Structures are given as C-alpha cells and as structure tokens.
mmCIF file of C-alpha atoms and ligand atoms in Angstrom:
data_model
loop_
_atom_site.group_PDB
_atom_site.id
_atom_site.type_symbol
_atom_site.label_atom_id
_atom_site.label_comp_id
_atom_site.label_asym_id
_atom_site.label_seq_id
_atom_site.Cartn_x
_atom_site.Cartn_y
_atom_site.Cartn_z
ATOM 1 C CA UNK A 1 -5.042 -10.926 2.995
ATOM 2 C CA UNK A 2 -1.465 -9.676 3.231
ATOM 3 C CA UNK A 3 0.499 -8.597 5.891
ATOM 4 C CA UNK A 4 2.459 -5.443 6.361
ATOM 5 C CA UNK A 5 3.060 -3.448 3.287
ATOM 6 C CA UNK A 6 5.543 -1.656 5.055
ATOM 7 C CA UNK A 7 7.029 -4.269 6.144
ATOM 8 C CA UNK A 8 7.211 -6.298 2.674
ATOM 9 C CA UNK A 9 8.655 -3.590 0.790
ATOM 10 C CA UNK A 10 11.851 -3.361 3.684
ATOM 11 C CA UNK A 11 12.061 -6.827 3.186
ATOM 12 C CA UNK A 12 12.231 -6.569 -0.775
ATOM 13 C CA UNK A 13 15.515 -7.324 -2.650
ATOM 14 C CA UNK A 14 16.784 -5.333 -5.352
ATOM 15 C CA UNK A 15 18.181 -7.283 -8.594
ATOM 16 C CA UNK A 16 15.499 -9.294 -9.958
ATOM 17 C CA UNK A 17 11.848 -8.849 -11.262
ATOM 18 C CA UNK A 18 10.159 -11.182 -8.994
ATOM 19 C CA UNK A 19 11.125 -11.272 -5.326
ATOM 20 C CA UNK A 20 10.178 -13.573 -2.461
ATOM 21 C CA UNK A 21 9.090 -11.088 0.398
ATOM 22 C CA UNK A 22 10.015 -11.267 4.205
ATOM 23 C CA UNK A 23 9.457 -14.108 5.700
ATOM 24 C CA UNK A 24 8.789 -12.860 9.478
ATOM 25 C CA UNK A 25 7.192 -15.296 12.319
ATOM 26 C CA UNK A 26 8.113 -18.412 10.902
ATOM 27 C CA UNK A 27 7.208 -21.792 12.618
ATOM 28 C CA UNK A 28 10.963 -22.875 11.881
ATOM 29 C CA UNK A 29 13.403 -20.674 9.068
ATOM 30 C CA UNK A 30 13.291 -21.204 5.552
ATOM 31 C CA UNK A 31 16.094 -23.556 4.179
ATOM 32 C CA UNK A 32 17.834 -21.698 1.646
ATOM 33 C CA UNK A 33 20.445 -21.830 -1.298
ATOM 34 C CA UNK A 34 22.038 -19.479 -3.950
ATOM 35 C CA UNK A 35 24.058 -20.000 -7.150
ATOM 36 C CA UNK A 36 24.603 -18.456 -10.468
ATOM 37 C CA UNK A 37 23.228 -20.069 -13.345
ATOM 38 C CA UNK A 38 21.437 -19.101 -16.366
ATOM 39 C CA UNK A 39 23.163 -15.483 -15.854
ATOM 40 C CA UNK A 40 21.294 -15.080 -13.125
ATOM 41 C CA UNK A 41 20.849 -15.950 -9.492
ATOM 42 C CA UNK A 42 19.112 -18.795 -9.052
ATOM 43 C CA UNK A 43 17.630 -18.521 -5.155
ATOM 44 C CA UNK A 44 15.865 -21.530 -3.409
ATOM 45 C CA UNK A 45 13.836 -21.277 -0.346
ATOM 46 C CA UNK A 46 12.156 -24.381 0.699
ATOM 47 C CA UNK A 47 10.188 -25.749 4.159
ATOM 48 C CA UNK A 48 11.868 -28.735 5.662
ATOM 49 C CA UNK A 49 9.705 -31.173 6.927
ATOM 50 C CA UNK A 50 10.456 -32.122 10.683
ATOM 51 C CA UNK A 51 13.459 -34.778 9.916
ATOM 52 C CA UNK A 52 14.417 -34.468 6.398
ATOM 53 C CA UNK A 53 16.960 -32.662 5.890
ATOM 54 C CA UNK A 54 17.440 -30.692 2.222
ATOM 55 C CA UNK A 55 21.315 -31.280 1.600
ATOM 56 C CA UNK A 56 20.792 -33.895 -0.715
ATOM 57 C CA UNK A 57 18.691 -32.728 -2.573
ATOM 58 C CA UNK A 58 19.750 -29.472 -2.781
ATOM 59 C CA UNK A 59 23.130 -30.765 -4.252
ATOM 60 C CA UNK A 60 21.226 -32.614 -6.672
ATOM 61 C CA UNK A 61 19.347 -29.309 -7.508
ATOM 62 C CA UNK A 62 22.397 -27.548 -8.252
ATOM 63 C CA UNK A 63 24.247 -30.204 -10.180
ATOM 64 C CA UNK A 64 21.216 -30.927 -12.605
ATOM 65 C CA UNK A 65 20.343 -27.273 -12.719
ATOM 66 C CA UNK A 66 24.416 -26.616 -13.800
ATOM 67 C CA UNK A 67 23.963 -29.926 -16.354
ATOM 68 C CA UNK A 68 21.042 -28.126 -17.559
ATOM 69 C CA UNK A 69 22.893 -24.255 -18.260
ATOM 70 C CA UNK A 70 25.813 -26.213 -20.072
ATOM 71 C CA UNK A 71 23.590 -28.076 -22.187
ATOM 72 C CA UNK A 72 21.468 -25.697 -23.285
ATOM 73 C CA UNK A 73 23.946 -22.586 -23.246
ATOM 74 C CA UNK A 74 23.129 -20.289 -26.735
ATOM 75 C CA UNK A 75 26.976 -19.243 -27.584
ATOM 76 C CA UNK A 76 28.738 -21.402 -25.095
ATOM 77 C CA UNK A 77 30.143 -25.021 -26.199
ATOM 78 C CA UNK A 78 27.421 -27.562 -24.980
ATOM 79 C CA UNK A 79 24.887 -29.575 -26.503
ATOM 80 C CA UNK A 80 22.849 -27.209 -27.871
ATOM 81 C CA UNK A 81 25.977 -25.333 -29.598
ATOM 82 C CA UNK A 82 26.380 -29.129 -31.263
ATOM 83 C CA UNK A 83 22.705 -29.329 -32.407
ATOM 84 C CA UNK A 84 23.264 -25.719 -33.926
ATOM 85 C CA UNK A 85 26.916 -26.855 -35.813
ATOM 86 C CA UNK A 86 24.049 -30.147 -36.924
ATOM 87 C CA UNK A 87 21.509 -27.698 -38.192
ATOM 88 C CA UNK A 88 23.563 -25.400 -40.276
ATOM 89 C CA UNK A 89 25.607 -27.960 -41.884
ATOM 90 C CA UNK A 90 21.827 -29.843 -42.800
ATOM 91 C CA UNK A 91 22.563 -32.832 -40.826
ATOM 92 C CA UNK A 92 20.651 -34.833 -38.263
ATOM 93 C CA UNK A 93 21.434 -34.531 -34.757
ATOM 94 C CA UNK A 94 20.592 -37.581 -32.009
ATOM 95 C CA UNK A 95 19.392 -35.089 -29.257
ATOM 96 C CA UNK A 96 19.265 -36.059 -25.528
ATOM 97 C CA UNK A 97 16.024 -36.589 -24.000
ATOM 98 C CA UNK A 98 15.621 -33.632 -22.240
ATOM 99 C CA UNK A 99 17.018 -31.094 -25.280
ATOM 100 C CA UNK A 100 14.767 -32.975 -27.435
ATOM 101 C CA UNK A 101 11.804 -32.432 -25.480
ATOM 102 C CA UNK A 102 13.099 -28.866 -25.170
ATOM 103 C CA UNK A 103 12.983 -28.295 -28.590
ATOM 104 C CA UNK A 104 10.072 -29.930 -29.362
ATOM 105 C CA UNK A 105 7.776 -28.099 -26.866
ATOM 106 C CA UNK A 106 9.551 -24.635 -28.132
ATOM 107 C CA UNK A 107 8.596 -25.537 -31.717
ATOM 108 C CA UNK A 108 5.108 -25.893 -30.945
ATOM 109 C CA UNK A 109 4.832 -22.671 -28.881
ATOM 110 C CA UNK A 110 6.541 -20.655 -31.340
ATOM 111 C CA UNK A 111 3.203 -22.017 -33.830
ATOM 112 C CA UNK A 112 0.512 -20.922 -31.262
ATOM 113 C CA UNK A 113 1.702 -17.267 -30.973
ATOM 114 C CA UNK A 114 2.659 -16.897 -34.999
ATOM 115 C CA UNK A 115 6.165 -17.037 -33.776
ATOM 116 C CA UNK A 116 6.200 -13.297 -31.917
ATOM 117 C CA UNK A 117 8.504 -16.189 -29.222
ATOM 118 C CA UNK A 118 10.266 -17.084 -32.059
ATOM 119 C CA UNK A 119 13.565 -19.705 -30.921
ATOM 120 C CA UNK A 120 15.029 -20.231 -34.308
ATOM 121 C CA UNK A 121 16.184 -16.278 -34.351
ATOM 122 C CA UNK A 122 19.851 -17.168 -32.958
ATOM 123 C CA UNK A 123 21.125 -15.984 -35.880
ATOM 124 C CA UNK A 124 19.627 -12.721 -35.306
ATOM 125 C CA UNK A 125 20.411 -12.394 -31.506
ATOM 126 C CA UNK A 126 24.114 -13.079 -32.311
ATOM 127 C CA UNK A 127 24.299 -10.818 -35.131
ATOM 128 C CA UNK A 128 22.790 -7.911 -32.075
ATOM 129 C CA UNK A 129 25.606 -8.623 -29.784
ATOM 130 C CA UNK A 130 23.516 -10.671 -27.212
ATOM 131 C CA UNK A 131 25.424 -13.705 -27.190
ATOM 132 C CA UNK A 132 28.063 -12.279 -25.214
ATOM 133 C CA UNK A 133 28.323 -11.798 -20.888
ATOM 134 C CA UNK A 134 29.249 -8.641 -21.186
ATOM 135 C CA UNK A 135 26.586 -5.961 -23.004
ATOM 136 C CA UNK A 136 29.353 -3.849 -24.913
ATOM 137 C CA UNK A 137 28.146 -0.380 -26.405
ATOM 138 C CA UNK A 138 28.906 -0.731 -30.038
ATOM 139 C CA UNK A 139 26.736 0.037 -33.322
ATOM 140 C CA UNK A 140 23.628 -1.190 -34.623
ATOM 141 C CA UNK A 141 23.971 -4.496 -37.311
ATOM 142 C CA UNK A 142 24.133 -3.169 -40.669
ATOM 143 C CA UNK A 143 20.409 -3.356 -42.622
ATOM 144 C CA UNK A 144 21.744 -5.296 -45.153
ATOM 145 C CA UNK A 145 22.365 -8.449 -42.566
ATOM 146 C CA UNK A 146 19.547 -7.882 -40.785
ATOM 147 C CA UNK A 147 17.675 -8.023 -43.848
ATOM 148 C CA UNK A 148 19.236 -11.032 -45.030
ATOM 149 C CA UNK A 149 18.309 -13.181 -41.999
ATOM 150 C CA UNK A 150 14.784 -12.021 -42.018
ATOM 151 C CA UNK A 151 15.019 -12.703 -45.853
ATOM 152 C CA UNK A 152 16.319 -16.870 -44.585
ATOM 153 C CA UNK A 153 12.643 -16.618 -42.844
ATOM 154 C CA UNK A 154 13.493 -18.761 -39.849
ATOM 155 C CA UNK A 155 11.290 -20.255 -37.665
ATOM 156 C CA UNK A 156 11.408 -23.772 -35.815
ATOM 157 C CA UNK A 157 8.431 -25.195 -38.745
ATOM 158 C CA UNK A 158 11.906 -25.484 -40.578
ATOM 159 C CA UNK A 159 13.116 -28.688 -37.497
ATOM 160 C CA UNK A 160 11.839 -31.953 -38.415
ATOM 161 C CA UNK A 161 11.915 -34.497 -35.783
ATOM 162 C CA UNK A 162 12.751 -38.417 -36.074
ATOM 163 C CA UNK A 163 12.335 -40.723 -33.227
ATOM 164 C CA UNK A 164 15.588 -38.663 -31.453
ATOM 165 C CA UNK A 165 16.844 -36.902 -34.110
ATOM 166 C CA UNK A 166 16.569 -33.498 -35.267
ATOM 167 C CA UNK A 167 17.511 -31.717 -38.736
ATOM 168 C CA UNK A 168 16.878 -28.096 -39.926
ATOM 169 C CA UNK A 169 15.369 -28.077 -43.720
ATOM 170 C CA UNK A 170 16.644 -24.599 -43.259
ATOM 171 C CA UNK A 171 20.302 -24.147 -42.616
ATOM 172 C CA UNK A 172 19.618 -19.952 -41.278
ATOM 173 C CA UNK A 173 18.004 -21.804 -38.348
ATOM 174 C CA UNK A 174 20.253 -21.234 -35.308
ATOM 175 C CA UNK A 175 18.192 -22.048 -31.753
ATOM 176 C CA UNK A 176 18.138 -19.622 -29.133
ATOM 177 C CA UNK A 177 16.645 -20.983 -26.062
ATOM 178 C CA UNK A 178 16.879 -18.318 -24.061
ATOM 179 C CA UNK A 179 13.457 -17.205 -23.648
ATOM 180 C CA UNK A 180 12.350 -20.490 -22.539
ATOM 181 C CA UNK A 181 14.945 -22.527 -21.464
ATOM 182 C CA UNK A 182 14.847 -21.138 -17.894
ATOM 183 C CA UNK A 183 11.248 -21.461 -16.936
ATOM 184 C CA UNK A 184 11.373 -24.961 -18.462
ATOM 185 C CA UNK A 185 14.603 -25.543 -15.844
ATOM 186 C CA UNK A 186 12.253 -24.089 -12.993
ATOM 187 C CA UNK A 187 9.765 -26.770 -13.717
ATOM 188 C CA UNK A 188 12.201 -29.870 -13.655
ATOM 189 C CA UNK A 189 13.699 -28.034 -10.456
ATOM 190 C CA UNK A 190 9.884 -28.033 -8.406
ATOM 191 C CA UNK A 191 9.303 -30.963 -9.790
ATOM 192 C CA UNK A 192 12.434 -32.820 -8.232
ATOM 193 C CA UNK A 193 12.230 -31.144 -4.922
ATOM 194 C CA UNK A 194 8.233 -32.184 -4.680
ATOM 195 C CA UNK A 195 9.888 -35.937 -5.604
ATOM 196 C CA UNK A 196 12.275 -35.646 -2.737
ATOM 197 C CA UNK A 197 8.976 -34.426 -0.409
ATOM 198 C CA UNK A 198 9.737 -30.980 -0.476
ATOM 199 C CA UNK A 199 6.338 -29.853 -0.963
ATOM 200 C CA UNK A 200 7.018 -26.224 0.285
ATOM 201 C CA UNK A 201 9.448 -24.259 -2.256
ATOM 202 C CA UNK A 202 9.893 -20.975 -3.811
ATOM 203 C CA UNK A 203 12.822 -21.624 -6.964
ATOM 204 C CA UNK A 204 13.487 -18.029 -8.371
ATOM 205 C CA UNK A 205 16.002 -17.412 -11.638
ATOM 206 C CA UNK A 206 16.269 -13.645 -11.473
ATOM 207 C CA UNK A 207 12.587 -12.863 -13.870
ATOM 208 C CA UNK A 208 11.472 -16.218 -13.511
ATOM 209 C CA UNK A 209 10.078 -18.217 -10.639
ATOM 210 C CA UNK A 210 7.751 -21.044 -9.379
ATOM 211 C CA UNK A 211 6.122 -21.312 -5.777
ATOM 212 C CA UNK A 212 4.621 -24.655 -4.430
ATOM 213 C CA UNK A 213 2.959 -25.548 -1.333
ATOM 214 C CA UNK A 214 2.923 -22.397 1.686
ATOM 215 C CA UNK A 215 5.484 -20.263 2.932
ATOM 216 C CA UNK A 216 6.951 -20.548 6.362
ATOM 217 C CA UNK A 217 3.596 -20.385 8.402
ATOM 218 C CA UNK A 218 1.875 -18.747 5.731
ATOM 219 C CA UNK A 219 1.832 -18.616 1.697
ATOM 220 C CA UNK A 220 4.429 -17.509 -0.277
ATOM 221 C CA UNK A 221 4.413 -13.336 -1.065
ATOM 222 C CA UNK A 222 5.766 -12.265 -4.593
ATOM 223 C CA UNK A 223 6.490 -9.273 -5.416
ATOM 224 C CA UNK A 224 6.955 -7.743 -9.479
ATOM 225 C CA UNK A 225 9.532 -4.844 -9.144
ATOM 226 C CA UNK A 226 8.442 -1.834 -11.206
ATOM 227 C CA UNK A 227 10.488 -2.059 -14.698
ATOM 228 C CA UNK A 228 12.417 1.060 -14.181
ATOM 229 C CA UNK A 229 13.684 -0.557 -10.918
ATOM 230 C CA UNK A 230 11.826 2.272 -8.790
ATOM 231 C CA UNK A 231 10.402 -0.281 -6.330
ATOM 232 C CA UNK A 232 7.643 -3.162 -6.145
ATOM 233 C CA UNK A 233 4.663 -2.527 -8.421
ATOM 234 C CA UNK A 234 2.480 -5.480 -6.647
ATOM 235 C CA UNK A 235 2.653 -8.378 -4.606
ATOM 236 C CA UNK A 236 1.196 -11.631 -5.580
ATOM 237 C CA UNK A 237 -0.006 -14.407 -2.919
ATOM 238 C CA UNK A 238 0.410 -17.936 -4.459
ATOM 239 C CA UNK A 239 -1.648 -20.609 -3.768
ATOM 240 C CA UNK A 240 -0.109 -23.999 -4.566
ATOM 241 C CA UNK A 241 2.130 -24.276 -7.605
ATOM 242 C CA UNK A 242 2.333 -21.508 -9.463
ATOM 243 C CA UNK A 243 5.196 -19.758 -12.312
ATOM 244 C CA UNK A 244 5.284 -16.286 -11.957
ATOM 245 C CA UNK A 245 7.254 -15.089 -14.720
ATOM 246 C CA UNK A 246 8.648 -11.554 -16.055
ATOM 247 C CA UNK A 247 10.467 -10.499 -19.626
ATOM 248 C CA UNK A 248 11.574 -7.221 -19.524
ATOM 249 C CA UNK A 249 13.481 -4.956 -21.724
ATOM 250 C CA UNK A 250 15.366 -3.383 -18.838
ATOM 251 C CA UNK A 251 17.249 -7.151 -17.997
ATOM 252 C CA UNK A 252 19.554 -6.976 -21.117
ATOM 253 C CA UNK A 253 20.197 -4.022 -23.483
ATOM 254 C CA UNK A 254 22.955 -2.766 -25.074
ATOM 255 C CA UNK A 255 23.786 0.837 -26.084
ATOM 256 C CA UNK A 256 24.197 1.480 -29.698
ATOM 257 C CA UNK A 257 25.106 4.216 -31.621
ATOM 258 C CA UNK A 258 23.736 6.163 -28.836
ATOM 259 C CA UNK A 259 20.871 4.713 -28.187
ATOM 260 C CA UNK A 260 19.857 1.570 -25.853
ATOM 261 C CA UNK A 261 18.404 -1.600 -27.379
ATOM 262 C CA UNK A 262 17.001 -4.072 -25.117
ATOM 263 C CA UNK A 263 17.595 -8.294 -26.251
ATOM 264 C CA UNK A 264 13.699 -9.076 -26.522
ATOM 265 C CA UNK A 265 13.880 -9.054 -30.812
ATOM 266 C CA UNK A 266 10.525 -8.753 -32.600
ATOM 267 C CA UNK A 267 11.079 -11.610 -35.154
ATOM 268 C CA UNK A 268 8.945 -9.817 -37.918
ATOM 269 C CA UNK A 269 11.765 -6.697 -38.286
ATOM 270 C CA UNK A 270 14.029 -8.074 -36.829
ATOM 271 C CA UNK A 271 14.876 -4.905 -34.736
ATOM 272 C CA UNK A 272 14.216 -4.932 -31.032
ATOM 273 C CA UNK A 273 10.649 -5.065 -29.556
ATOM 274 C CA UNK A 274 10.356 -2.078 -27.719
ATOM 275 C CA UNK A 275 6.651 -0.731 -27.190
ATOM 276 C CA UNK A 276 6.909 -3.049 -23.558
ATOM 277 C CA UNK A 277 8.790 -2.488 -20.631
ATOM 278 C CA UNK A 278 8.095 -5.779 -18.580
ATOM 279 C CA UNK A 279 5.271 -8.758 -18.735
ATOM 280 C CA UNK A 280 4.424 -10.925 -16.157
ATOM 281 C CA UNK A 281 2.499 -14.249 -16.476
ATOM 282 C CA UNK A 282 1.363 -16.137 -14.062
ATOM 283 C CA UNK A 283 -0.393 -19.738 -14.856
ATOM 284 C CA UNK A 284 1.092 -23.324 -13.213
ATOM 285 C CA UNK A 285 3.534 -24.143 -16.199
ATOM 286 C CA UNK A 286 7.088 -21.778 -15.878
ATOM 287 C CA UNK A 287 8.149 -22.885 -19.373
ATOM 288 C CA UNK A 288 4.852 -21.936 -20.872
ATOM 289 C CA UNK A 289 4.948 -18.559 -18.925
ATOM 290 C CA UNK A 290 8.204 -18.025 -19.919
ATOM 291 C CA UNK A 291 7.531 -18.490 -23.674
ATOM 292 C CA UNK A 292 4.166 -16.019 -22.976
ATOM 293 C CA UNK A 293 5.942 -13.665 -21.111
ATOM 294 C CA UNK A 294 8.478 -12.811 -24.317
ATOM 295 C CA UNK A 295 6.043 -13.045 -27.027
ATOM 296 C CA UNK A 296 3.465 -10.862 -24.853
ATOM 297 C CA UNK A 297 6.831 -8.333 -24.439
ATOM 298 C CA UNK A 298 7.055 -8.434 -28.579
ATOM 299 C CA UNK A 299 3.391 -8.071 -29.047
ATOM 300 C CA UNK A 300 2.864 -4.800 -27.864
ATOM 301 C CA UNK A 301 -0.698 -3.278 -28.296
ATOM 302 C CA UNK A 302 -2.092 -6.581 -29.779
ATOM 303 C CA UNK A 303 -0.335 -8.824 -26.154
ATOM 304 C CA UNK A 304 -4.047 -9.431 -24.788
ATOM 305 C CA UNK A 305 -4.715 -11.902 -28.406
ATOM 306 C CA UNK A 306 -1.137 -13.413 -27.180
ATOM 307 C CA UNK A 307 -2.057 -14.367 -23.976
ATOM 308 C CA UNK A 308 -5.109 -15.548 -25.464
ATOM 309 C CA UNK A 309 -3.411 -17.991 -27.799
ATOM 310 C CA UNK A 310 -1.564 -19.253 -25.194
ATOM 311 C CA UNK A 311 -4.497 -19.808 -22.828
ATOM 312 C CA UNK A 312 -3.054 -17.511 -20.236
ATOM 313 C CA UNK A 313 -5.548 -15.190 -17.924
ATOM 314 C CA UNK A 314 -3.498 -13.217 -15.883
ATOM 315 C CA UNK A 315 -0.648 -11.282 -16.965
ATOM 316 C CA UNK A 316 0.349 -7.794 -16.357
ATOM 317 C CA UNK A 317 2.213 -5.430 -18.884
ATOM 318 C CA UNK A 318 4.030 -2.213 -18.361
ATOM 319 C CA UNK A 319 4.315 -0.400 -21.760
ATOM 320 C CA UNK A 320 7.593 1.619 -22.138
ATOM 321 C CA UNK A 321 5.469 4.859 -21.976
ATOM 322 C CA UNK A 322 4.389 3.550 -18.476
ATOM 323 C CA UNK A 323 1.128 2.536 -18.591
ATOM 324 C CA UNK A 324 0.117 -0.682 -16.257
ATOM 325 C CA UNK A 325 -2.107 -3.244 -18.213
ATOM 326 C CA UNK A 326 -3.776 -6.143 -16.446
ATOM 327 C CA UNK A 327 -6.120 -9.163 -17.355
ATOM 328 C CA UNK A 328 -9.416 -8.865 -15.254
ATOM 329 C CA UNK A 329 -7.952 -12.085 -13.150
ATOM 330 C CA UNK A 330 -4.363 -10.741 -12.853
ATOM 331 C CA UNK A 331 -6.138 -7.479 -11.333
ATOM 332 C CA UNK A 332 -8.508 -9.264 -9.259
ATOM 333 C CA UNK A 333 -5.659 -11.191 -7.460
ATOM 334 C CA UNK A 334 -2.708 -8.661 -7.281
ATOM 335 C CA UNK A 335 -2.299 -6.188 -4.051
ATOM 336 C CA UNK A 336 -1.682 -3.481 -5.748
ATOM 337 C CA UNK A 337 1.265 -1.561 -4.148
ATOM 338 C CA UNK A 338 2.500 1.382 -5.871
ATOM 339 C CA UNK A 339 -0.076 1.365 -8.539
ATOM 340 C CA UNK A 340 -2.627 4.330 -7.578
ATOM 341 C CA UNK A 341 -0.507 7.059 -9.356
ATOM 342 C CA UNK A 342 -0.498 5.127 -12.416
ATOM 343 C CA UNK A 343 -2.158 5.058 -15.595
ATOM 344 C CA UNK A 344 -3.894 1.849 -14.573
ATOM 345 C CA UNK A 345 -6.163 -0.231 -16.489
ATOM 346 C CA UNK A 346 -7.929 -3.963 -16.824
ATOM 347 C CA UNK A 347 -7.805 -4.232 -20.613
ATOM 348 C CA UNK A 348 -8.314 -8.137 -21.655
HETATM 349 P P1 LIG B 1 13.062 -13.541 -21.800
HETATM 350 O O1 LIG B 1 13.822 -12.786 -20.767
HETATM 351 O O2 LIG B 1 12.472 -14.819 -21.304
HETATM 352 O O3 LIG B 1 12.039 -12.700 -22.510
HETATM 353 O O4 LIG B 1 14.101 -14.023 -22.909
HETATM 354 C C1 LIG B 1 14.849 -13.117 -23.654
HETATM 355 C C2 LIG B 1 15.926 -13.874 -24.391
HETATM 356 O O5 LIG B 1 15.298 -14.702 -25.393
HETATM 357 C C3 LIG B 1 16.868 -12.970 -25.156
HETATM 358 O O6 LIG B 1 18.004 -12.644 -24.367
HETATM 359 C C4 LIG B 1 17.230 -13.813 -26.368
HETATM 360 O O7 LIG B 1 18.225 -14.744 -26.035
HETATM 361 C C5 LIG B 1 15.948 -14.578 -26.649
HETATM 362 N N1 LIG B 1 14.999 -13.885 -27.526
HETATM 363 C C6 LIG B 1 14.953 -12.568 -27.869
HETATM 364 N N2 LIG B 1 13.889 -12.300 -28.641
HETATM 365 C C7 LIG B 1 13.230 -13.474 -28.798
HETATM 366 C C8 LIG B 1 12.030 -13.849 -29.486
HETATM 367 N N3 LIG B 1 11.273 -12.967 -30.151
HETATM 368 N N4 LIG B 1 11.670 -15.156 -29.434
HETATM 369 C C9 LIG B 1 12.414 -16.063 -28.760
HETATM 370 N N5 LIG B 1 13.541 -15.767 -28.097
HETATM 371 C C10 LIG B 1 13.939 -14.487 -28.098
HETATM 372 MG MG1 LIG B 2 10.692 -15.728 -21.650
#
C-alpha cells in the first residue's frame, strides 16, 4: 500500500503534527504555497489540472484565509474581540455570517461532549497567559481567580441567538475560538479550491489538515509526528476528502513556577488537561475534528465515550506516560511506523 518507508521519513518535515510526505515520481510537480496564519504555517499543495493555472485562486486563498485570522483572532482587535466587548457588557452583537455560523456550530459541539471543548473559557485562557505570541515563563494564576471563573460557570448554553444577533445571559462568557476556528478555516479553504476545480489539494495549518482528491500520481501520504517530536509515529493514506487533525500539549505550553503547562485547559478545574500528549481525528469534517481532537486531549482515560459523542471512529491518542491508543478503524488503516516498541493498544 505505501511506498518507501525509508524514503517517507527523509522526506518528513519537522514543525508540525501532520506532514504531507515526499512526493517522488510525479506526473507533473505539486503547485504549492506557504504563509503564516493562525500562528502557524499554513502549507498548500494542490494538482493543477492541464491549463488552469492556481494563481488566482491561490490569492484568493490567502486573502480570505488572512480575513478569516483577523476576524476571528482571541486577544487581537477583530470581530470576534467586538463580539467579546458585546458579551461582557450584556449587549447584542449583529455578527457576520460566517462568525455567526462559527459560533453557532461551536455552541452546539461544546453540548455533545458536556463541554470537555468548552469555547466560552476565554476568560480562563487569558487569565493562563495564552493569549499572548510569545509563551513567557511566569507563575501559575492565583486559586482564588481561577476559582472565581469556574465559580461564573461559563459555557456557550449562556449565547442566545436572534436572527444575526448574539448576546451572553452570562457576562464571564469570553469566546475562545481557538480550538476550532482553524479546522473550520480548512474546510472553507477545500471547499473554495474544489469551487475553482481544484479537486486535488492537501491544505495543512501546522496540527490541522484536510486532503481531497489524489496526490501527484498517487494519494496523498500523512504522516502524525510522535508528540515528543522524536519522529513520525504513522502514516495515513487518504482517500478523497478527509481532516486529519492533531491537539497536542507539546504545541503551546508555558513554564510556570517551574513547571510546564501546556494551553489545552480542562474546563471542569480549570487547570490544564494533562493526562494526553497528542490526539488525532480523522473523519471528513476539519472543524468537527478539530473540536474532537481538544475535547478527546481533555478527556483523558474516558476520550473513547468522546469520540463516541461526537460520532468519530478513528482517532489515535498518545497519553503523556506514552502509551499509543487507537480506535479499531484508526488501527486498521494506519501504517504503523515507529509503533512496535510501544505500549500499543486498540482500546474503543
Ligand atoms: P487545539 O490545538 O485545537 O486543541 O486548540 C487549543 C486552543 O484552544 C488553546 O490554545 C486555547 O486557545 C483553546 N482551548 C484550550 N482549552 C480549551 C477547551 N477545553 N475547550 C475549548 N478551547 C480550548
Ligand atoms: Mg482543536
């Protein structure tokens, strides 16, 4: 089924989770295209059709993709920095289409895992030191304000919607989008480039990424890095469109007090989740992958009932103790490349 291992791995690139593997013997090169957005790269490789040329749309890409990182920015001034000002102060907000939709879909994700992806917690991600570029070692929040925001019991059940308005019935409610927002953005992105004919495209955001169509002269190779950065864990073929997503704990972190604390916060202490090192999802829907790939990461022990409630059957978990845990259908479809030394085992 796959090609060279040897040859994949040379090919692999460090810096992300997912990574789109050599693409040797092509029929004609992949087009390709690179900017920063969403604090990550954002890396496009796409099949031109004999004749059409990708410049357009590629510019269109990146200027709705940029759009897109403004808007929905967590600390940065943008639309969704206005919709917070809205929320706290109790007033309605007349939300853009997109943002709307945005929140909408997030609110009703955050209800089918019992809000483990919780987007309301901005409040709580600030008061961590997260909403900065820079991860500055510093000391842990005092108890008393964490306590006090998991006291103001946020979640988005607090956001009522009206035609295109939105108001928070509880003013603590500060929206993070930042487990979600990305995978969502990966969907609009295949989505236009299928609309402009580009049927063949891998669009990868550092963790998260979504593969349509085939490779050049053969599918698209994935591979999941090992959390600890020590090299590719497994490769995944893809076979039409597909979101391959990752949340890890090794992405973000700060250290505090001594001690590192990664940015995935389990809403129900408020401290940060840490019994997972990395999840990966896999299903046709990035946004809904990326939402499951958090709330899996915050889970811990229980993440196989997660996956569950979000009707997702393959996903693979690396706890932080370094155990690999797969769903029977991520195992049966996942070369497994530097897995055999492992504690390895199909557990949902
Ligand atoms: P991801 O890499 O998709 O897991 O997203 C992690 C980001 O989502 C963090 O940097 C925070 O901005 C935000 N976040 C952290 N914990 C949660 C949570 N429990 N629910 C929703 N968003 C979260
Ligand atoms: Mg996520």
């Amino acid at each position: 089924m796959f090609m060279s291992r040897r040859r994949f791995l040379t090919a692999a690139a460090a810096g992300s989770a997912l990574v789109v593997l050599g693409t040797q013997q092509a029929t004609s090169p992949p087009r390709r295209a690179r900017w920063f957005l969403f604090g990550t790269l954002v890396d496009v490789e796409l099949i031109e059709p004999a004749g059409h040329d990708a410049t357009p749309v590629l510019a269109l890409l990146a200027e709705r993709l940029q759009r897109l990182h403004v808007d929905w920015h967590a600390w940065k001034p943008g639309r969704l920095g206005d919709l917070n000002r809205a929320l706290v102060g109790g007033l309605s907000y007349v939300a853009e289409p997109s943002l709307l939709a945005l929140v909408r879909d997030a609110q009703s994700l955050s209800q089918r895992c019992g809000g483990l992806f919780n987007p309301a917690i901005g409040g709580l991600i600030g008061l961590w030191g997260f909403h900065r570029d820079e991860m500055l070692a510093g000391s842990i929040p005092s108890r008393d304000a964490i306590e006090r925001l998991l006291e103001a019991d946020v979640t988005p059940d607090a956001l009522t919607f009206n035609g295109d308005t939105v108001r928070s019935q509880n003013p603590a409610v500060q929206l993070d989008l930042g487990a979600y927002a990305k995978g969502y953005a990966l969907d609009l992105a295949q989505t236009l480039l299928h609309d402009h004919g580009f049927a063949d495209a891998v669009v990868n955001a550092g963790g998260d990424l979504v593969a349509s169509g085939r490779g050049p002269g053969r599918p698209w190779h994935i591979g999941i890095r090992h959390p600890s950065g020590r090299g590719t864990l497994a490769l995944i073929e893809t076979a039409g469109r597909e979101a391959v997503v990752t949340s890890g704990n090794y992405e973000r972190y700060r250290v505090l007090d001594g001690r590192r604390y990664a940015h995935i916060l389990d809403p129900r202490t408020g401290w940060p989740a840490e019994a997972v090192a990395s999840a990966t999802v896999v299903c046709a829907d990035a946004a809904l992958a990326d939402a499951a790939s958090t709330a899996i990461s915050v889970a811990g022990e229980q993440w196989p009932d997660v996956a569950v409630a979000f009707g997702i059957d393959q996903a693979m978990v690396v706890t932080a103790d370094g155990r690999v845990q797969f769903t029977r259908a991520m195992y049966e479809r996942v070369d497994p490349v530097n897995l055999r030394a492992r504690a390895v085992s199909v557990i949902a």
